[in-house]
PDB file of C-alpha atoms in Angstrom:
ATOM      1  CA  MET D   1      -9.419  -4.450  20.344  1.00 39.00           C
ATOM      2  CA  ASP D   2      -8.748  -2.583  23.530  1.00 43.00           C
ATOM      3  CA  ASN D   3      -5.310  -1.121  22.771  1.00 46.00           C
ATOM      4  CA  LEU D   4      -5.552  -0.524  19.051  1.00 52.00           C
ATOM      5  CA  ASN D   5      -8.001   1.295  16.857  1.00 81.00           C
ATOM      6  CA  CYS D   6      -8.240  -0.224  13.383  1.00 87.00           C
ATOM      7  CA  PHE D   7     -10.368   0.771  10.447  1.00 91.00           C
ATOM      8  CA  PHE D   8     -10.692  -1.388   7.337  1.00 93.00           C
ATOM      9  CA  SER D   9     -11.528  -0.820   3.682  1.00 91.00           C
ATOM     10  CA  SER D  10     -11.175  -2.487   0.313  1.00 91.00           C
ATOM     11  CA  TYR D  11     -10.771  -1.137  -3.190  1.00 91.00           C
ATOM     12  CA  SER D  12     -10.898  -3.008  -6.483  1.00 91.00           C
ATOM     13  CA  THR D  13     -10.939  -2.296 -10.161  1.00 89.00           C
ATOM     14  CA  PRO D  14     -12.149  -4.683 -12.857  1.00 88.00           C
ATOM     15  CA  ASP D  15      -9.584  -3.621 -15.459  1.00 82.00           C
ATOM     16  CA  ASP D  16      -6.106  -2.192 -15.933  1.00 79.00           C
ATOM     17  CA  ILE D  17      -7.306   1.225 -17.103  1.00 80.00           C
ATOM     18  CA  VAL D  18      -7.025   3.436 -14.040  1.00 82.00           C
ATOM     19  CA  PRO D  19      -7.021   7.228 -14.264  1.00 81.00           C
ATOM     20  CA  VAL D  20      -4.441   9.319 -12.441  1.00 79.00           C
ATOM     21  CA  PRO D  21      -5.851   9.846  -8.933  1.00 81.00           C
ATOM     22  CA  ASP D  22      -6.755  13.441  -8.098  1.00 84.00           C
ATOM     23  CA  LEU D  23      -4.254  13.345  -5.231  1.00 84.00           C
ATOM     24  CA  LEU D  24      -1.398  12.813  -7.726  1.00 80.00           C
ATOM     25  CA  LYS D  25      -2.445  15.452 -10.239  1.00 84.00           C
ATOM     26  CA  GLY D  26      -0.009  18.321 -10.138  1.00 81.00           C
ATOM     27  CA  LYS D  27       2.547  16.132  -8.328  1.00 83.00           C
ATOM     28  CA  ASP D  28       3.535  13.170 -10.510  1.00 73.00           C
ATOM     29  CA  LYS D  29       1.299  11.680 -13.186  1.00 70.00           C
ATOM     30  CA  ARG D  30       3.755   8.921 -14.142  1.00 69.00           C
ATOM     31  CA  ALA D  31       2.477   6.478 -11.531  1.00 73.00           C
ATOM     32  CA  ASP D  32       1.909   2.996 -12.886  1.00 78.00           C
ATOM     33  CA  THR D  33      -1.423   1.217 -12.473  1.00 82.00           C
ATOM     34  CA  ALA D  34      -0.406  -0.629  -9.288  1.00 84.00           C
ATOM     35  CA  ALA D  35       0.791   2.625  -7.710  1.00 85.00           C
ATOM     36  CA  ARG D  36      -2.444   4.347  -8.735  1.00 88.00           C
ATOM     37  CA  ILE D  37      -4.469   1.574  -7.091  1.00 90.00           C
ATOM     38  CA  ALA D  38      -2.435   1.970  -3.886  1.00 91.00           C
ATOM     39  CA  VAL D  39      -3.140   5.729  -3.904  1.00 91.00           C
ATOM     40  CA  LEU D  40      -6.859   5.204  -4.604  1.00 92.00           C
ATOM     41  CA  ALA D  41      -7.084   2.632  -1.800  1.00 93.00           C
ATOM     42  CA  ALA D  42      -5.342   5.052   0.582  1.00 92.00           C
ATOM     43  CA  SER D  43      -7.564   7.993  -0.325  1.00 91.00           C
ATOM     44  CA  ASN D  44     -10.640   5.758  -0.011  1.00 91.00           C
ATOM     45  CA  MET D  45      -9.538   4.731   3.484  1.00 91.00           C
ATOM     46  CA  LEU D  46      -8.792   8.280   4.602  1.00 90.00           C
ATOM     47  CA  GLN D  47     -12.212   9.479   3.434  1.00 88.00           C
ATOM     48  CA  GLU D  48     -13.622   7.143   6.086  1.00 82.00           C
ATOM     49  CA  LYS D  49     -11.326   8.627   8.754  1.00 83.00           C
ATOM     50  CA  PRO D  50     -10.524  12.207   7.659  1.00 77.00           C
ATOM     51  CA  ASN D  51      -8.983  13.591  10.869  1.00 85.00           C
ATOM     52  CA  ILE D  52      -5.600  11.890  10.509  1.00 88.00           C
ATOM     53  CA  ASP D  53      -2.452  13.959  10.965  1.00 87.00           C
ATOM     54  CA  LEU D  54      -0.837  13.388   7.573  1.00 88.00           C
ATOM     55  CA  THR D  55       2.430  14.969   8.654  1.00 86.00           C
ATOM     56  CA  SER D  56       3.206  11.850  10.665  1.00 88.00           C
ATOM     57  CA  LEU D  57       1.181   9.187   8.818  1.00 95.00           C
ATOM     58  CA  ASN D  58       3.241   6.088   8.018  1.00 96.00           C
ATOM     59  CA  VAL D  59       2.571   4.128   4.830  1.00 96.00           C
ATOM     60  CA  VAL D  60       3.201   0.393   4.460  1.00 96.00           C
ATOM     61  CA  VAL D  61       2.341  -1.416   1.214  1.00 94.00           C
ATOM     62  CA  ILE D  62       2.633  -5.111   0.387  1.00 93.00           C
ATOM     63  CA  ASN D  63       2.967  -6.112  -3.261  1.00 88.00           C
ATOM     64  CA  ARG D  64       4.616  -8.812  -5.326  1.00 80.00           C
ATOM     65  CA  GLU D  65       4.911  -7.474  -8.862  1.00 72.00           C
ATOM     66  CA  GLY D  66       5.644  -3.772  -8.697  1.00 58.00           C
ATOM     67  CA  CYS D  67       4.835  -1.510 -11.621  1.00 60.00           C
ATOM     68  CA  LYS D  68       4.471  -4.026 -14.453  1.00 59.00           C
ATOM     69  CA  SER D  69       3.867  -1.662 -17.365  1.00 59.00           C
ATOM     70  CA  HIS D  70       6.930   0.405 -16.458  1.00 57.00           C
ATOM     71  CA  ILE D  71       9.037  -2.734 -16.144  1.00 61.00           C
ATOM     72  CA  ASN D  72       7.792  -3.858 -19.584  1.00 62.00           C
ATOM     73  CA  LYS D  73       8.559  -0.433 -21.063  1.00 64.00           C
ATOM     74  CA  VAL D  74      12.137  -0.484 -19.783  1.00 64.00           C
ATOM     75  CA  SER D  75      12.625  -4.134 -20.817  1.00 67.00           C
ATOM     76  CA  ASN D  76      11.368  -3.430 -24.334  1.00 68.00           C
ATOM     77  CA  GLY D  77      13.656  -0.391 -24.530  1.00 69.00           C
ATOM     78  CA  ILE D  78      16.652  -2.543 -23.634  1.00 70.00           C
ATOM     79  CA  LYS D  79      15.615  -5.170 -26.180  1.00 76.00           C
ATOM     80  CA  ASN D  80      15.252  -2.517 -28.895  1.00 75.00           C
ATOM     81  CA  HIS D  81      18.453  -0.671 -27.863  1.00 73.00           C
ATOM     82  CA  GLN D  82      16.505   2.419 -26.811  1.00 70.00           C
ATOM     83  CA  PRO D  83      17.626   4.247 -23.690  1.00 66.00           C
ATOM     84  CA  ALA D  84      15.149   4.145 -20.834  1.00 59.00           C
ATOM     85  CA  GLN D  85      15.403   5.631 -17.406  1.00 55.00           C
ATOM     86  CA  GLY D  86      14.290   4.936 -13.925  1.00 52.00           C
ATOM     87  CA  PHE D  87      13.933   1.149 -13.898  1.00 50.00           C
ATOM     88  CA  PHE D  88      15.128   0.783 -10.333  1.00 49.00           C
ATOM     89  CA  VAL D  89      13.541   4.035  -9.233  1.00 50.00           C
ATOM     90  CA  ARG D  90      10.076   3.481 -10.697  1.00 52.00           C
ATOM     91  CA  GLY D  91       9.902  -0.150 -11.771  1.00 52.00           C
ATOM     92  CA  GLY D  92      10.015  -1.922  -8.468  1.00 59.00           C
ATOM     93  CA  PRO D  93       7.343  -2.403  -5.834  1.00 66.00           C
ATOM     94  CA  GLN D  94       8.927   0.224  -3.572  1.00 71.00           C
ATOM     95  CA  THR D  95       7.185   2.939  -5.572  1.00 79.00           C
ATOM     96  CA  LEU D  96       3.795   1.907  -4.225  1.00 84.00           C
ATOM     97  CA  ALA D  97       4.564   3.276  -0.750  1.00 89.00           C
ATOM     98  CA  THR D  98       6.428   6.335  -2.015  1.00 87.00           C
ATOM     99  CA  TYR D  99       3.719   7.337  -4.503  1.00 88.00           C
ATOM    100  CA  THR D 100       1.099   6.893  -1.775  1.00 91.00           C
ATOM    101  CA  ALA D 101       3.085   9.062   0.647  1.00 92.00           C
ATOM    102  CA  LEU D 102       3.597  11.674  -2.093  1.00 91.00           C
ATOM    103  CA  ALA D 103      -0.114  11.746  -2.931  1.00 91.00           C
ATOM    104  CA  LEU D 104      -1.181  12.093   0.699  1.00 92.00           C
ATOM    105  CA  ASP D 105       1.524  14.644   1.585  1.00 91.00           C
ATOM    106  CA  SER D 106       2.552  12.217   4.295  1.00 92.00           C
ATOM    107  CA  HIS D 107       5.887  12.693   6.033  1.00 90.00           C
ATOM    108  CA  GLY D 108       5.965   9.504   8.098  1.00 92.00           C
ATOM    109  CA  ALA D 109       7.881   6.378   7.196  1.00 93.00           C
ATOM    110  CA  ALA D 110       7.130   4.702   3.846  1.00 93.00           C
ATOM    111  CA  PHE D 111       7.917   1.013   3.381  1.00 92.00           C
ATOM    112  CA  THR D 112       6.998  -1.485   0.697  1.00 89.00           C
ATOM    113  CA  PHE D 113       7.222  -5.159   1.545  1.00 91.00           C
ATOM    114  CA  VAL D 114       7.792  -7.362  -1.481  1.00 86.00           C
ATOM    115  CA  GLY D 115       5.980 -10.649  -1.140  1.00 86.00           C
ATOM    116  CA  ASP D 116       2.722 -12.469  -0.771  1.00 87.00           C
ATOM    117  CA  LYS D 117       0.635 -13.292   2.302  1.00 87.00           C
ATOM    118  CA  ASN D 118       3.654 -14.991   3.907  1.00 91.00           C
ATOM    119  CA  ILE D 119       5.151 -11.525   4.569  1.00 92.00           C
ATOM    120  CA  LEU D 120       1.997 -10.132   6.215  1.00 92.00           C
ATOM    121  CA  SER D 121       3.052 -10.898   9.804  1.00 90.00           C
ATOM    122  CA  ASP D 122       6.264  -8.896   9.395  1.00 92.00           C
ATOM    123  CA  ALA D 123       4.439  -6.030   7.684  1.00 94.00           C
ATOM    124  CA  ILE D 124       1.734  -5.940  10.378  1.00 92.00           C
ATOM    125  CA  THR D 125       4.307  -5.923  13.168  1.00 89.00           C
ATOM    126  CA  THR D 126       6.160  -3.066  11.442  1.00 92.00           C
ATOM    127  CA  ALA D 127       2.939  -1.105  10.852  1.00 93.00           C
ATOM    128  CA  PHE D 128       1.875  -1.572  14.474  1.00 89.00           C
ATOM    129  CA  TYR D 129       5.275  -0.453  15.770  1.00 89.00           C
ATOM    130  CA  LEU D 130       5.276   2.642  13.533  1.00 92.00           C
ATOM    131  CA  ALA D 131       1.753   3.624  14.634  1.00 90.00           C
ATOM    132  CA  ASN D 132       2.731   3.423  18.289  1.00 87.00           C
ATOM    133  CA  ASN D 133       6.150   5.034  17.991  1.00 85.00           C
ATOM    134  CA  ILE D 134       4.872   8.604  18.474  1.00 81.00           C
ATOM    135  CA  ASP D 135       1.916  10.263  20.185  1.00 81.00           C
ATOM    136  CA  ASN D 136      -1.193  10.107  18.003  1.00 81.00           C
ATOM    137  CA  GLY D 137       0.675   8.041  15.422  1.00 88.00           C
ATOM    138  CA  ALA D 138      -1.051   6.266  12.576  1.00 93.00           C
ATOM    139  CA  THR D 139      -0.053   3.769   9.908  1.00 95.00           C
ATOM    140  CA  LEU D 140      -1.899   2.957   6.724  1.00 96.00           C
ATOM    141  CA  ILE D 141      -1.158  -0.598   5.571  1.00 96.00           C
ATOM    142  CA  THR D 142      -2.340  -1.754   2.141  1.00 95.00           C
ATOM    143  CA  VAL D 143      -2.064  -4.988   0.187  1.00 95.00           C
ATOM    144  CA  VAL D 144      -2.157  -4.506  -3.608  1.00 93.00           C
ATOM    145  CA  VAL D 145      -2.659  -7.635  -5.708  1.00 91.00           C
ATOM    146  CA  LYS D 146      -2.872  -7.930  -9.490  1.00 88.00           C
ATOM    147  CA  ASN D 147      -5.706 -10.290 -10.412  1.00 83.00           C
ATOM    148  CA  HIS D 148      -5.012 -13.199 -12.766  1.00 79.00           C
ATOM    149  CA  GLY D 149      -7.066 -11.382 -15.395  1.00 77.00           C
ATOM    150  CA  PRO D 150      -7.381  -7.644 -15.701  1.00 81.00           C
ATOM    151  CA  GLY D 151      -7.881  -5.620 -12.568  1.00 87.00           C
ATOM    152  CA  TYR D 152      -6.507  -5.158  -9.074  1.00 89.00           C
ATOM    153  CA  GLN D 153      -7.603  -5.763  -5.504  1.00 91.00           C
ATOM    154  CA  ALA D 154      -6.383  -3.608  -2.603  1.00 93.00           C
ATOM    155  CA  ASN D 155      -7.249  -4.141   1.052  1.00 94.00           C
ATOM    156  CA  SER D 156      -6.281  -1.476   3.577  1.00 95.00           C
ATOM    157  CA  ALA D 157      -6.197  -1.022   7.314  1.00 95.00           C
ATOM    158  CA  LEU D 158      -5.620   2.202   9.188  1.00 94.00           C
ATOM    159  CA  ILE D 159      -3.960   1.616  12.541  1.00 92.00           C
ATOM    160  CA  LEU D 160      -4.281   4.381  15.123  1.00 89.00           C
ATOM    161  CA  GLY D 161      -1.686   3.791  17.779  1.00 84.00           C
ATOM    162  CA  LYS D 162      -1.378   4.612  21.413  1.00 73.00           C
ATOM    163  CA  SER D 163       1.910   5.940  22.698  1.00 62.00           C
ATOM    164  CA  GLY D 164       3.731   3.638  25.057  1.00 57.00           C
ATOM    165  CA  HIS D 165       2.167   0.456  23.638  1.00 58.00           C
ATOM    166  CA  LEU D 166       5.330  -0.881  21.971  1.00 56.00           C
ATOM    167  CA  GLU D 167       5.569  -4.288  23.571  1.00 58.00           C
ATOM    168  CA  GLY D 168       4.183  -5.954  20.459  1.00 56.00           C
ATOM    169  CA  VAL D 169       1.040  -6.729  18.597  1.00 62.00           C
ATOM    170  CA  SER D 170      -1.323  -9.134  20.368  1.00 70.00           C
ATOM    171  CA  SER D 171      -2.361 -12.324  18.641  1.00 77.00           C
ATOM    172  CA  LEU D 172      -5.959 -11.064  18.361  1.00 79.00           C
ATOM    173  CA  GLU D 173      -4.830  -7.782  16.801  1.00 79.00           C
ATOM    174  CA  GLU D 174      -2.521  -9.544  14.366  1.00 82.00           C
ATOM    175  CA  LYS D 175      -5.186 -12.102  13.433  1.00 88.00           C
ATOM    176  CA  THR D 176      -7.806  -9.413  12.752  1.00 89.00           C
ATOM    177  CA  LEU D 177      -5.409  -7.392  10.579  1.00 91.00           C
ATOM    178  CA  HIS D 178      -4.069 -10.519   8.866  1.00 91.00           C
ATOM    179  CA  ASN D 179      -7.569 -11.799   8.036  1.00 93.00           C
ATOM    180  CA  HIS D 180      -8.624  -8.539   6.397  1.00 93.00           C
ATOM    181  CA  LEU D 181      -5.404  -7.921   4.470  1.00 94.00           C
ATOM    182  CA  SER D 182      -4.974 -11.520   3.287  1.00 93.00           C
ATOM    183  CA  GLN D 183      -8.405 -11.438   1.637  1.00 92.00           C
ATOM    184  CA  ALA D 184      -6.785  -9.578  -1.284  1.00 91.00           C
ATOM    185  CA  PHE D 185      -4.577 -12.601  -1.959  1.00 87.00           C
ATOM    186  CA  GLU D 186      -7.501 -15.006  -1.589  1.00 83.00           C
ATOM    187  CA  LEU D 187      -9.648 -13.049  -4.046  1.00 67.00           C
ATOM    188  CA  ASP D 188      -6.777 -13.282  -6.530  1.00 57.00           C
ATOM    189  CA  ALA D 189      -6.735 -17.094  -6.265  1.00 56.00           C
ATOM    190  CA  ASN D 190     -10.403 -17.401  -7.309  1.00 51.00           C
TER     191      ASN D 190
END
């Protein structure tokens, strides 16, 4: 890719027992398993490329389910007439991008796209635009998928942009990013 620097990584866990990532300790330990996986995938990616300016790093996450255990907790509370808080704040998929940004001390944009691999083209275009919107911009894009059994799969790409390259993502760039990120959905189908 001549106009875009991309770095790829994957992260998976065989079960639903995921410790609080070190990057969230002392910040917010309430992160659900899916949010923890997103943070672990992000930190894994940034260990490969440590010289990223986190003050402007953008975070894009694609997920379908959101934070399932928190949703179940709130739903059970409603069923049992027990007050519960934060369903819309912490129960939806949007928390995956915000928890990741919080953990990384990132001050760029944070977006979560709700959907499956059909939304990848829009997410990739957004991530590419965000990376190229400022000098030395970067966007971390991660797909988090709950496996049919226990465990999660997360595929990430770090896009290092070049200022002035806003005319759109090329078909080769989009295909390369799409192929890597969509593997998380394909692993889930097996």
